[in-house]
Amino acid sequence: EPEVTQTPSHQVTQMGQEVILRCVPISNHLYFYWYRQILGQKVEFLVSFYNNEISEKSEIFDDQFSVERPDGSNFTLKIRSTKLEDSAMYFCASSLRTGGDSPLHFGNGTRLTVT
Amino acid sequence: AQKITQTQPGMFVQEKEAVTLDCTYDTSDQSYGLFWYKQPSSGEMIFLIYQGSYDEQNATEGRYSLNFQKARKSANLVISASQLGDSAMYFCAMREVYNQGGKLIFGQGTELSVKP
């Protein structure tokens, strides 16, 4: 069964450094998402992406964050200057449609630790 | 604004028994989908079951069923014949059909522990 893949599974970085989290969505999916989950807390929406542009972003997704689909397969999340509070699990997800009957398929996540 | 509420932070169930995880939602849209995801301790998010707002029958997927009560805006997950491997965090989520980006909004989650 096709799946969303994320790399790396764990990233440790120092405060102020830039990080890029990578995702390969399911190949025929058109809609892409990033979510984050601070340890033990709820899963929070960051951004949705379709047709090479952001469809919607949350208040969390400020100027420090950016997303890109550099080629036909990868979807990346960049954090320009990491803060301690960016430590979280970051999930990439993709969906075939935006319709309410189409689930989001999630990757296994990247655990980001900012020291 | 859409909102999902899961009022049970933690639940215990005996192996082989059934358990119900509660979920209520709020939306002004008429068309939406409700989803349940399982998150084991390893961290991945696994899609379990879906219910559409216009579906008249409750969704079922193997041991999972969704008790959908539209008037009460509730979408409870029922797990029958619990197994030790069902121990995990469970999230209820909603997706509005006409939301521009199609995002899912999640509840706070319920941690289920299955006792042998």
mmCIF file of C-alpha atoms in Angstrom:
data_model
loop_
_atom_site.group_PDB
_atom_site.id
_atom_site.type_symbol
_atom_site.label_atom_id
_atom_site.label_comp_id
_atom_site.label_asym_id
_atom_site.label_seq_id
_atom_site.Cartn_x
_atom_site.Cartn_y
_atom_site.Cartn_z
ATOM 1 C CA GLU A 1 0.000 0.000 0.000
ATOM 2 C CA PRO A 2 1.417 3.435 -0.909
ATOM 3 C CA GLU A 3 2.535 5.528 2.007
ATOM 4 C CA VAL A 4 3.827 8.948 2.949
ATOM 5 C CA THR A 5 7.521 8.886 3.851
ATOM 6 C CA GLN A 6 9.314 11.426 6.001
ATOM 7 C CA THR A 7 13.004 11.994 6.601
ATOM 8 C CA PRO A 8 14.785 12.198 8.903
ATOM 9 C CA SER A 9 12.919 10.375 11.647
ATOM 10 C CA HIS A 10 14.743 12.418 14.281
ATOM 11 C CA GLN A 11 16.589 15.707 13.949
ATOM 12 C CA VAL A 12 18.511 17.523 16.652
ATOM 13 C CA THR A 13 19.485 21.124 16.016
ATOM 14 C CA GLN A 14 20.728 24.111 17.911
ATOM 15 C CA MET A 15 18.568 27.147 18.542
ATOM 16 C CA GLY A 16 18.844 29.629 15.691
ATOM 17 C CA GLN A 17 19.758 27.041 13.072
ATOM 18 C CA GLU A 18 17.737 26.341 9.959
ATOM 19 C CA VAL A 19 16.159 22.928 9.471
ATOM 20 C CA ILE A 20 14.468 21.320 6.503
ATOM 21 C CA LEU A 21 12.059 18.477 7.047
ATOM 22 C CA ARG A 22 11.391 16.316 4.033
ATOM 23 C CA CYS A 23 8.364 14.397 2.893
ATOM 24 C CA VAL A 24 7.424 12.288 -0.089
ATOM 25 C CA PRO A 25 3.610 12.231 -0.352
ATOM 26 C CA ILE A 26 1.642 9.453 -1.985
ATOM 27 C CA SER A 27 2.288 9.782 -5.695
ATOM 28 C CA ASN A 28 -1.223 10.492 -7.012
ATOM 29 C CA HIS A 29 -2.216 12.783 -4.155
ATOM 30 C CA LEU A 30 -2.702 16.461 -4.866
ATOM 31 C CA TYR A 31 -3.120 18.051 -1.458
ATOM 32 C CA PHE A 32 -0.334 18.284 1.071
ATOM 33 C CA TYR A 33 -0.184 19.262 4.709
ATOM 34 C CA TRP A 34 2.138 19.805 7.625
ATOM 35 C CA TYR A 35 1.047 19.288 11.208
ATOM 36 C CA ARG A 36 2.932 19.383 14.449
ATOM 37 C CA GLN A 37 2.429 17.683 17.791
ATOM 38 C CA ILE A 38 4.185 18.942 20.880
ATOM 39 C CA LEU A 39 4.833 16.005 23.194
ATOM 40 C CA GLY A 40 1.621 14.760 24.775
ATOM 41 C CA GLN A 41 -0.517 17.435 23.186
ATOM 42 C CA LYS A 42 -2.973 17.653 20.345
ATOM 43 C CA VAL A 43 -2.116 17.537 16.674
ATOM 44 C CA GLU A 44 -2.002 21.085 15.307
ATOM 45 C CA PHE A 45 -2.482 22.187 11.717
ATOM 46 C CA LEU A 46 0.335 24.255 10.230
ATOM 47 C CA VAL A 47 -0.259 24.598 6.501
ATOM 48 C CA SER A 48 -2.018 23.140 3.485
ATOM 49 C CA PHE A 49 -0.585 23.223 -0.027
ATOM 50 C CA TYR A 50 -2.118 22.642 -3.434
ATOM 51 C CA ASN A 51 -1.108 23.436 -6.975
ATOM 52 C CA ASN A 52 2.239 24.820 -5.840
ATOM 53 C CA GLU A 53 0.847 27.335 -3.458
ATOM 54 C CA ILE A 54 -0.313 27.586 0.131
ATOM 55 C CA SER A 55 -4.061 27.091 0.478
ATOM 56 C CA GLU A 56 -4.307 27.872 4.155
ATOM 57 C CA LYS A 57 -1.980 28.421 7.066
ATOM 58 C CA SER A 58 -2.449 28.624 10.809
ATOM 59 C CA GLU A 59 -1.265 31.293 13.220
ATOM 60 C CA ILE A 60 1.648 29.020 14.124
ATOM 61 C CA PHE A 61 2.931 29.178 10.550
ATOM 62 C CA ASP A 62 4.670 32.544 10.784
ATOM 63 C CA ASP A 63 7.486 34.021 8.711
ATOM 64 C CA GLN A 64 9.963 31.543 10.156
ATOM 65 C CA PHE A 65 8.221 28.720 8.315
ATOM 66 C CA SER A 66 8.074 28.014 4.620
ATOM 67 C CA VAL A 67 7.027 25.104 2.434
ATOM 68 C CA GLU A 68 8.111 24.050 -0.980
ATOM 69 C CA ARG A 69 7.503 21.351 -3.528
ATOM 70 C CA PRO A 70 10.845 21.516 -5.325
ATOM 71 C CA ASP A 71 10.096 18.674 -7.737
ATOM 72 C CA GLY A 72 7.272 16.286 -8.556
ATOM 73 C CA SER A 73 7.743 14.127 -5.496
ATOM 74 C CA ASN A 74 9.159 16.011 -2.510
ATOM 75 C CA PHE A 75 7.386 18.371 -0.143
ATOM 76 C CA THR A 76 9.515 20.223 2.402
ATOM 77 C CA LEU A 77 9.010 22.289 5.523
ATOM 78 C CA LYS A 78 11.733 24.778 6.379
ATOM 79 C CA ILE A 79 12.155 26.483 9.712
ATOM 80 C CA ARG A 80 14.555 29.381 9.230
ATOM 81 C CA SER A 81 15.733 30.063 12.754
ATOM 82 C CA THR A 82 14.634 27.401 15.188
ATOM 83 C CA LYS A 83 13.467 28.180 18.709
ATOM 84 C CA LEU A 84 13.246 25.896 21.720
ATOM 85 C CA GLU A 85 9.454 25.875 21.389
ATOM 86 C CA ASP A 86 9.717 24.425 17.884
ATOM 87 C CA SER A 87 10.640 21.097 19.475
ATOM 88 C CA ALA A 88 7.834 18.771 18.434
ATOM 89 C CA MET A 89 6.879 15.906 16.171
ATOM 90 C CA TYR A 90 6.197 17.179 12.668
ATOM 91 C CA PHE A 91 3.857 15.193 10.462
ATOM 92 C CA CYS A 92 3.466 15.448 6.743
ATOM 93 C CA ALA A 93 0.182 14.297 5.239
ATOM 94 C CA SER A 94 -1.344 14.007 1.805
ATOM 95 C CA SER A 95 -4.806 13.549 0.411
ATOM 96 C CA LEU A 96 -6.298 12.684 -2.944
ATOM 97 C CA ARG A 97 -9.089 15.247 -2.608
ATOM 98 C CA THR A 98 -10.198 17.974 -0.263
ATOM 99 C CA GLY A 99 -13.632 16.427 0.012
ATOM 100 C CA GLY A 100 -14.871 15.453 3.451
ATOM 101 C CA ASP A 101 -14.780 11.773 2.553
ATOM 102 C CA SER A 102 -11.090 11.669 1.739
ATOM 103 C CA PRO A 103 -8.797 10.910 4.667
ATOM 104 C CA LEU A 104 -5.396 12.438 5.148
ATOM 105 C CA HIS A 105 -2.605 9.877 5.069
ATOM 106 C CA PHE A 106 0.191 10.695 7.465
ATOM 107 C CA GLY A 107 3.868 9.940 7.436
ATOM 108 C CA ASN A 108 5.602 8.527 10.487
ATOM 109 C CA GLY A 109 6.757 11.973 11.534
ATOM 110 C CA THR A 110 10.045 13.749 12.190
ATOM 111 C CA ARG A 111 10.862 14.366 15.822
ATOM 112 C CA LEU A 112 12.602 17.737 15.987
ATOM 113 C CA THR A 113 14.600 18.560 19.085
ATOM 114 C CA VAL A 114 15.934 22.101 19.448
ATOM 115 C CA THR A 115 18.646 22.534 22.066
ATOM 116 C CA ALA B 1 -15.376 27.791 13.668
ATOM 117 C CA GLN B 2 -15.045 24.039 13.687
ATOM 118 C CA LYS B 3 -14.126 22.322 16.916
ATOM 119 C CA ILE B 4 -13.614 18.753 18.093
ATOM 120 C CA THR B 5 -13.915 17.780 21.749
ATOM 121 C CA GLN B 6 -12.763 14.556 23.341
ATOM 122 C CA THR B 7 -13.583 14.647 27.033
ATOM 123 C CA GLN B 8 -11.851 11.430 28.110
ATOM 124 C CA PRO B 9 -8.108 11.992 28.537
ATOM 125 C CA GLY B 10 -7.625 8.341 29.465
ATOM 126 C CA MET B 11 -9.638 5.136 29.346
ATOM 127 C CA PHE B 12 -9.036 1.593 30.571
ATOM 128 C CA VAL B 13 -10.645 -1.528 29.164
ATOM 129 C CA GLN B 14 -10.246 -5.205 29.842
ATOM 130 C CA GLU B 15 -8.960 -7.321 26.983
ATOM 131 C CA LYS B 16 -11.793 -8.790 24.851
ATOM 132 C CA GLU B 17 -14.309 -6.231 26.073
ATOM 133 C CA ALA B 18 -15.796 -3.385 24.044
ATOM 134 C CA VAL B 19 -14.984 0.264 24.673
ATOM 135 C CA THR B 20 -16.484 3.550 23.493
ATOM 136 C CA LEU B 21 -14.379 6.650 22.976
ATOM 137 C CA ASP B 22 -16.375 9.863 22.950
ATOM 138 C CA CYS B 23 -16.162 12.660 20.417
ATOM 139 C CA THR B 24 -18.348 15.703 19.928
ATOM 140 C CA TYR B 25 -17.924 18.288 17.236
ATOM 141 C CA ASP B 26 -19.108 21.709 16.255
ATOM 142 C CA THR B 27 -19.422 23.091 12.772
ATOM 143 C CA SER B 28 -21.731 25.396 10.887
ATOM 144 C CA ASP B 29 -21.235 23.462 7.653
ATOM 145 C CA GLN B 30 -23.735 20.908 6.431
ATOM 146 C CA SER B 31 -21.142 18.813 4.620
ATOM 147 C CA TYR B 32 -18.239 17.369 6.538
ATOM 148 C CA GLY B 33 -16.406 14.173 7.283
ATOM 149 C CA LEU B 34 -15.483 12.691 10.630
ATOM 150 C CA PHE B 35 -12.407 10.544 11.087
ATOM 151 C CA TRP B 36 -10.688 8.551 13.771
ATOM 152 C CA TYR B 37 -6.955 8.043 13.907
ATOM 153 C CA LYS B 38 -4.863 5.785 16.121
ATOM 154 C CA GLN B 39 -1.444 6.858 17.366
ATOM 155 C CA PRO B 40 0.553 4.028 18.975
ATOM 156 C CA SER B 41 3.499 4.784 21.224
ATOM 157 C CA SER B 42 5.751 4.573 18.162
ATOM 158 C CA GLY B 43 4.170 7.839 17.025
ATOM 159 C CA GLU B 44 2.653 7.235 13.603
ATOM 160 C CA MET B 45 -0.898 8.344 12.777
ATOM 161 C CA ILE B 46 -3.042 5.521 11.438
ATOM 162 C CA PHE B 47 -6.387 6.202 9.772
ATOM 163 C CA LEU B 48 -9.093 3.938 11.212
ATOM 164 C CA ILE B 49 -12.562 4.918 10.052
ATOM 165 C CA TYR B 50 -14.570 7.623 8.315
ATOM 166 C CA GLN B 51 -18.171 8.861 8.561
ATOM 167 C CA GLY B 52 -19.751 11.348 6.175
ATOM 168 C CA SER B 53 -22.265 13.867 7.419
ATOM 169 C CA TYR B 54 -24.867 12.607 4.959
ATOM 170 C CA ASP B 55 -24.295 8.929 5.626
ATOM 171 C CA GLU B 56 -27.392 7.425 7.203
ATOM 172 C CA GLN B 57 -25.684 4.256 8.351
ATOM 173 C CA ASN B 58 -22.949 4.096 10.941
ATOM 174 C CA ALA B 59 -19.551 3.289 9.487
ATOM 175 C CA THR B 60 -17.859 0.009 10.364
ATOM 176 C CA GLU B 61 -14.345 -1.250 9.680
ATOM 177 C CA GLY B 62 -13.609 -4.618 11.199
ATOM 178 C CA ARG B 63 -13.646 -4.225 14.988
ATOM 179 C CA TYR B 64 -14.154 -0.466 14.688
ATOM 180 C CA SER B 65 -17.539 1.182 14.363
ATOM 181 C CA LEU B 66 -18.575 4.784 14.546
ATOM 182 C CA ASN B 67 -21.700 5.674 16.497
ATOM 183 C CA PHE B 68 -22.819 8.768 14.610
ATOM 184 C CA GLN B 69 -25.567 10.911 16.125
ATOM 185 C CA LYS B 70 -25.877 13.954 13.919
ATOM 186 C CA ALA B 71 -28.455 15.813 15.992
ATOM 187 C CA ARG B 72 -26.207 15.516 19.046
ATOM 188 C CA LYS B 73 -23.097 16.255 16.967
ATOM 189 C CA SER B 74 -21.351 13.209 18.311
ATOM 190 C CA ALA B 75 -19.187 10.619 16.565
ATOM 191 C CA ASN B 76 -18.102 8.055 19.118
ATOM 192 C CA LEU B 77 -15.672 5.281 18.245
ATOM 193 C CA VAL B 78 -16.574 1.800 19.408
ATOM 194 C CA ILE B 79 -13.855 -0.830 19.529
ATOM 195 C CA SER B 80 -15.187 -4.340 19.990
ATOM 196 C CA ALA B 81 -13.219 -7.260 21.454
ATOM 197 C CA SER B 82 -10.308 -5.091 22.596
ATOM 198 C CA GLN B 83 -6.799 -6.416 22.074
ATOM 199 C CA LEU B 84 -3.557 -5.478 23.807
ATOM 200 C CA GLY B 85 -2.393 -3.913 20.555
ATOM 201 C CA ASP B 86 -5.278 -1.442 20.749
ATOM 202 C CA SER B 87 -3.455 0.416 23.530
ATOM 203 C CA ALA B 88 -2.729 3.796 21.947
ATOM 204 C CA MET B 89 -3.828 7.398 21.687
ATOM 205 C CA TYR B 90 -6.989 7.874 19.636
ATOM 206 C CA PHE B 91 -7.846 11.117 17.884
ATOM 207 C CA CYS B 92 -11.174 12.217 16.498
ATOM 208 C CA ALA B 93 -10.931 14.654 13.588
ATOM 209 C CA MET B 94 -13.191 16.567 11.231
ATOM 210 C CA ARG B 95 -12.824 17.841 7.711
ATOM 211 C CA GLU B 96 -15.259 20.336 6.208
ATOM 212 C CA VAL B 97 -16.058 19.603 2.578
ATOM 213 C CA TYR B 98 -15.868 23.189 1.408
ATOM 214 C CA ASN B 99 -12.888 24.259 3.458
ATOM 215 C CA GLN B 100 -10.449 25.792 1.006
ATOM 216 C CA GLY B 101 -7.440 23.784 2.032
ATOM 217 C CA GLY B 102 -9.205 20.658 3.239
ATOM 218 C CA LYS B 103 -7.467 20.619 6.589
ATOM 219 C CA LEU B 104 -8.317 18.179 9.355
ATOM 220 C CA ILE B 105 -9.010 19.549 12.808
ATOM 221 C CA PHE B 106 -8.183 17.194 15.676
ATOM 222 C CA GLY B 107 -9.527 16.695 19.163
ATOM 223 C CA GLN B 108 -7.265 16.458 22.183
ATOM 224 C CA GLY B 109 -7.105 12.691 22.050
ATOM 225 C CA THR B 110 -7.993 9.817 24.364
ATOM 226 C CA GLU B 111 -5.327 7.459 25.639
ATOM 227 C CA LEU B 112 -6.677 3.918 25.710
ATOM 228 C CA SER B 113 -5.032 1.246 27.827
ATOM 229 C CA VAL B 114 -6.088 -2.374 27.351
ATOM 230 C CA LYS B 115 -5.520 -4.563 30.402
ATOM 231 C CA PRO B 116 -4.783 -8.290 30.056
#
